[in-house]
Coordinates of C-alpha atoms in Angstrom, one line a residue:
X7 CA -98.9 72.2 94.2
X8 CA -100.7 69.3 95.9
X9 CA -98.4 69.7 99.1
X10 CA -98.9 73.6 99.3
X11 CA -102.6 72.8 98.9
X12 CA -102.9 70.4 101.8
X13 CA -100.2 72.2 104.1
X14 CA -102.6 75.5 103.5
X15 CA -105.6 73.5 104.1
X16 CA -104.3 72.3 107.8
X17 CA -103.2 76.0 108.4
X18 CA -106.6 77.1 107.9
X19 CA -107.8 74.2 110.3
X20 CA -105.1 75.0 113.0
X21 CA -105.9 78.6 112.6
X22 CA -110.4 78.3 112.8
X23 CA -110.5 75.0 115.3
X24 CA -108.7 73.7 117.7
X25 CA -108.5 70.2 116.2
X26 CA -105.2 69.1 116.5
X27 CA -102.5 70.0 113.6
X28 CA -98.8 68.5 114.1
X29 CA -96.8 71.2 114.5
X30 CA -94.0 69.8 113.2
X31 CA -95.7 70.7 109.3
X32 CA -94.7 73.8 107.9
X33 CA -98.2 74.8 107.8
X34 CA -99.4 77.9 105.1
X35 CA -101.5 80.1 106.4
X36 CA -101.5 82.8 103.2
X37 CA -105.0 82.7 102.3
X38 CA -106.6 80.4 104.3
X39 CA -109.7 82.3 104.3
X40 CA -110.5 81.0 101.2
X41 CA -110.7 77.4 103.2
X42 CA -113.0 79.0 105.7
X43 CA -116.5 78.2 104.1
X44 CA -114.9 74.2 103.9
X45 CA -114.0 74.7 107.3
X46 CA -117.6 75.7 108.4
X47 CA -119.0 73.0 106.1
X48 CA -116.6 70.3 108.3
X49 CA -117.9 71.9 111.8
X50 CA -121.4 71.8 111.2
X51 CA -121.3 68.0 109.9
X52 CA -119.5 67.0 112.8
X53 CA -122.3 69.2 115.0
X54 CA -125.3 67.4 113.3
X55 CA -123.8 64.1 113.8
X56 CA -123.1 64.7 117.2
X57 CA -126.5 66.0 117.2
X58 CA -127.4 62.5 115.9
X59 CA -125.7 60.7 118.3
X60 CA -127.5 62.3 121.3
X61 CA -131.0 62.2 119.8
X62 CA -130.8 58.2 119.2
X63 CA -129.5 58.4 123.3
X64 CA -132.7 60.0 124.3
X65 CA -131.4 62.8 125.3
X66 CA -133.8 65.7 125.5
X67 CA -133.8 68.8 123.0
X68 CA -133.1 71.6 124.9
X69 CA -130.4 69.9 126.5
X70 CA -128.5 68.4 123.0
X71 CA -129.2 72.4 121.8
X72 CA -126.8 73.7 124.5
X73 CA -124.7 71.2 124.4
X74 CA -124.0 71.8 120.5
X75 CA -123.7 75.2 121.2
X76 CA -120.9 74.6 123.7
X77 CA -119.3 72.2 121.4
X78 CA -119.2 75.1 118.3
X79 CA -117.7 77.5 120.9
X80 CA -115.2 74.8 121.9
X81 CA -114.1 73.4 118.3
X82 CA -113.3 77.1 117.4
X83 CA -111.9 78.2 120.9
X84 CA -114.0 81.1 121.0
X85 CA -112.0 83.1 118.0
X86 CA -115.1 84.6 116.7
X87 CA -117.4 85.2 119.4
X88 CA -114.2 87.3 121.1
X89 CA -114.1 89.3 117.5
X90 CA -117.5 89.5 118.2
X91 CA -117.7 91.0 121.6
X92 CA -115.0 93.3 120.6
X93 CA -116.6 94.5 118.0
X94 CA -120.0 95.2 120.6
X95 CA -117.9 97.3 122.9
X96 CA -116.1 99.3 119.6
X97 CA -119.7 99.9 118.3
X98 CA -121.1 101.5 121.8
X99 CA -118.8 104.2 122.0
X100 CA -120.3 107.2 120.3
X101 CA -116.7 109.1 119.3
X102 CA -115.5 107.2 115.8
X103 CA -111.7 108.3 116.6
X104 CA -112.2 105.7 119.6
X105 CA -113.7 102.9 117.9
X106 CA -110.6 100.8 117.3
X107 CA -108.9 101.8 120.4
X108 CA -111.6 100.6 122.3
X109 CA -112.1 97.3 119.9
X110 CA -108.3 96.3 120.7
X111 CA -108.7 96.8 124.3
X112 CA -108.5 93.4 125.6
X113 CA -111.1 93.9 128.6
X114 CA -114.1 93.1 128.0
X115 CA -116.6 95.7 128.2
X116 CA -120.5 95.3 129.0
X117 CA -121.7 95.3 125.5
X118 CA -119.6 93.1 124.5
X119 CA -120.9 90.6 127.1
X120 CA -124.4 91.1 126.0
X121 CA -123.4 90.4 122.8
X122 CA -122.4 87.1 124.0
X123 CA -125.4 86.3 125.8
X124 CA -127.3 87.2 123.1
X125 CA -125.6 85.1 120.4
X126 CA -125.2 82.1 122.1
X127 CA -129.2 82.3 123.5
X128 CA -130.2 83.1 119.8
X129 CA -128.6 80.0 118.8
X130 CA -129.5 77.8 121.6
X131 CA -133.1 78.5 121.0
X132 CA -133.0 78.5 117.6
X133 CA -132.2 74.7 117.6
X134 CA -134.6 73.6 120.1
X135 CA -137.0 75.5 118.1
X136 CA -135.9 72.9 114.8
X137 CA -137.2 70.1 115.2
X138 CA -136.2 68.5 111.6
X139 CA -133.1 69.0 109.4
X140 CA -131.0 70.4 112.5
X141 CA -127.8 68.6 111.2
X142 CA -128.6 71.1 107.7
X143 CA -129.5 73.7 110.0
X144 CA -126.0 73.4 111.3
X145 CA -123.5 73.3 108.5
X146 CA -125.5 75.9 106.4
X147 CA -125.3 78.6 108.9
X148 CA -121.9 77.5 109.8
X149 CA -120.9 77.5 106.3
X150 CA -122.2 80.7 105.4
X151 CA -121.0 82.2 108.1
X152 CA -117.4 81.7 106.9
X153 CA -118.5 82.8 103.6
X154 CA -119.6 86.1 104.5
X155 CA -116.3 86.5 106.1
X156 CA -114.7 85.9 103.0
X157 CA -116.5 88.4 100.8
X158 CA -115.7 91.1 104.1
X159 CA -112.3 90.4 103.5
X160 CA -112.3 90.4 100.0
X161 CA -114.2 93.6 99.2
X162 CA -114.0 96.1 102.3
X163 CA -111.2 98.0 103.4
X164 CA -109.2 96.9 106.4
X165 CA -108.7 99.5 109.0
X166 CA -105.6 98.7 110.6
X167 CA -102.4 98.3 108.7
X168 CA -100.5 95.6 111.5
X169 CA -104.3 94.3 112.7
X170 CA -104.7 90.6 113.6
X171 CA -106.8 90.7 110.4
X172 CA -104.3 92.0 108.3
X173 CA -102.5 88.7 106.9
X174 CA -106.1 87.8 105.5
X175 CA -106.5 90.9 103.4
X176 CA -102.7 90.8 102.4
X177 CA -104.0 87.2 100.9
X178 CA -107.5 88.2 99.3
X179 CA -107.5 90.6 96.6
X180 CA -110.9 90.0 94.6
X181 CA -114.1 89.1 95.1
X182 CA -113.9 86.1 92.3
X183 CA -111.9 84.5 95.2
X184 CA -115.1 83.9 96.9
X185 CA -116.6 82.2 93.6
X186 CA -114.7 78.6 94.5
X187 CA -116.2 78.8 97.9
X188 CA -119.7 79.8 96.5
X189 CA -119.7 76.8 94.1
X190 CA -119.0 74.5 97.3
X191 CA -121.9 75.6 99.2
X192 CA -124.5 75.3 96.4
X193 CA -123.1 72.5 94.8
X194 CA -123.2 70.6 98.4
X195 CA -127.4 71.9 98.9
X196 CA -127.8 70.6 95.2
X197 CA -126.0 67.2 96.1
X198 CA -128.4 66.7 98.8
X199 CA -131.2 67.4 96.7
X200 CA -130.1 65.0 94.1
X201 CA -130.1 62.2 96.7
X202 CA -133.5 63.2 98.0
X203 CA -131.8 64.3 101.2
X204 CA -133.6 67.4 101.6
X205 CA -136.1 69.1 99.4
X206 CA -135.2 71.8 96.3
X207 CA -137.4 74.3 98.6
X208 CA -135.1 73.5 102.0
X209 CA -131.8 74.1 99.9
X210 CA -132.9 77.0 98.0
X211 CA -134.6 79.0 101.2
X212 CA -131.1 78.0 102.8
X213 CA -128.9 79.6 100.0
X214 CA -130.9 82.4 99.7
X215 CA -131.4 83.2 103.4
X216 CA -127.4 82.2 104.4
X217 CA -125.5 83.7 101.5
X218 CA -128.2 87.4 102.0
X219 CA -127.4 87.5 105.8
X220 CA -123.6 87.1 105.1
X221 CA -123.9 89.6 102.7
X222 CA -125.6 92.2 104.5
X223 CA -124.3 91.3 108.1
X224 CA -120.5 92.1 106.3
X225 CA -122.0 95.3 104.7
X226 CA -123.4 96.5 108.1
X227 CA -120.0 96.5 109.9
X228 CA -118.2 97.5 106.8
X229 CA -121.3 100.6 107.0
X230 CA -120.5 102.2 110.9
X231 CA -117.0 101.4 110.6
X232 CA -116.0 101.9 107.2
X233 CA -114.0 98.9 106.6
X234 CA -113.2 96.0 108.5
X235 CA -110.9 95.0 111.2
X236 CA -109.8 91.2 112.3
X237 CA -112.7 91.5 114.9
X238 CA -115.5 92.3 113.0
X239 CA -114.7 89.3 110.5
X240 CA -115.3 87.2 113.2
X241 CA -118.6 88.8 114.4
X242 CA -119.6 88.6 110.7
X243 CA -119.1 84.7 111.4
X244 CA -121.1 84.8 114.9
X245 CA -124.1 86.7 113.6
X246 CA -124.4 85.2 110.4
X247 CA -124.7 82.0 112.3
X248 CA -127.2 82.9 114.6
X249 CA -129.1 84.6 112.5
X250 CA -129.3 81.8 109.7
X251 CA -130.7 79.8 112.9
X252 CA -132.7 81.9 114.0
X253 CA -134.1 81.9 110.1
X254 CA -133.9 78.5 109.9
X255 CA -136.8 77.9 112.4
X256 CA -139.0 79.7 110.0
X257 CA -138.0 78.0 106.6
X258 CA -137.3 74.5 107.7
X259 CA -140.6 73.8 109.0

């Protein structure tokens, strides 16, 4: 059990990052989704310390904020901003029949480089815009993110039988699956709370604000496509992120 756990831990990190896995593991990769949220939790710790690193350095805010930005792209090697660019150029065209034809194309179309532009600028100035608690700002969003991708897979239909997507639905058959993941992303706010961390106000704003942006950012796709597809569970992942930021500025204050 312990050796299924760990080799379906490191598939689920050689499948979301590009850290390094040895390859010479028979890595599991059935339902690594449900590892995701961890996963999130690991990249936005490593992103606020980072962060950490470059503030006691001197280096200037705007220019740490872009560089974490490039850093999240890089850890994940772009996996979900392409799912999310995809799902941009499948959402322009106005005929439904063409939707997923369009969202498999692998030319990027013009929406789908806005898209980019938009997410990354959204996050970019969302963190020079926090100017405390950046490093919670982080793995929240990051962790929610991954979340909301979760409960997409769990609880929408997916729209294409031999999709990219498929192997996670395959794995993820209720929505109590996202309950273990839940539990992680409270129970690390409360932690921080109980060690005086971060305020109860902070953690609960940040619950309630990441875990209803996942929710509804999941529900939206799952709304003008009527289900999911492996690219759309990676936008759910780039907006949620960005818009948690975004919120973050806000509530963190």
């Amino acid at each position: 059990m312990l050796r299924s756990l760990v080799l379906t831990g490191l598939g689920a990190l050689a499948f979301y990052t590009c850290v390094p896995v040895p390859q010479r593991l028979p890595l599991n990769f059935h339902g690594i989704a449900r590892w995701a949220p961890g996963i999130g939790l690991g990249i936005g710790g490593a992103l606020g310390a980072i962060d950490q690193i470059l503030q006691v350095a001197g280096m200037p805010i705007l220019v740490r904020s872009a560089i974490l930005v490039l850093l999240w792209l890089t850890i994940t090697g772009g996996l979900h901003l392409d799912g999310a660019m995809d799902t941009a150029d499948g959402l322009a065209v106005l005929d439904p029949q063409r939707r997923l034809e369009v969202m498999a194309d692998s030319r990027t179309g013009a929406f789908g480089v806005m898209a980019a532009i938009a997410i990354l600028l959204l996050k970019t100035t969302a963190l020079v815009s926090l100017d405390s608690d950046r490093w919670f700002a982080l793995v929240g969003a990051a962790g929610w993110g991954r979340w909301g991708q979760l409960v997409a897979i769990a609880r929408d239909p997916y729209l294409k039988p031999e999709g990219k997507g498929a192997f996670h639905k395959a794995a993820i058959h209720s929505l109590w699956e996202a309950v273990p993941s839940l539990l992680l992303l409270l129970g690390w706010s409360g932690l921080l709370v109980g060690f005086h961390v971060i305020s109860w106000q902070s953690a609960v704003a940040m619950a309630l604000s990441g875990s209803t942006i996942a929710l509804l950012t999941g529900a939206w796709f799952n709304y003008k496509l009527g289900g999911q597809t492996g690219d759309t569970y990676g936008a759910i992942v780039e907006w949620t992120e960005a818009l948690v930021l975004v919120l973050a500025t806000v509530l963190l204050r």
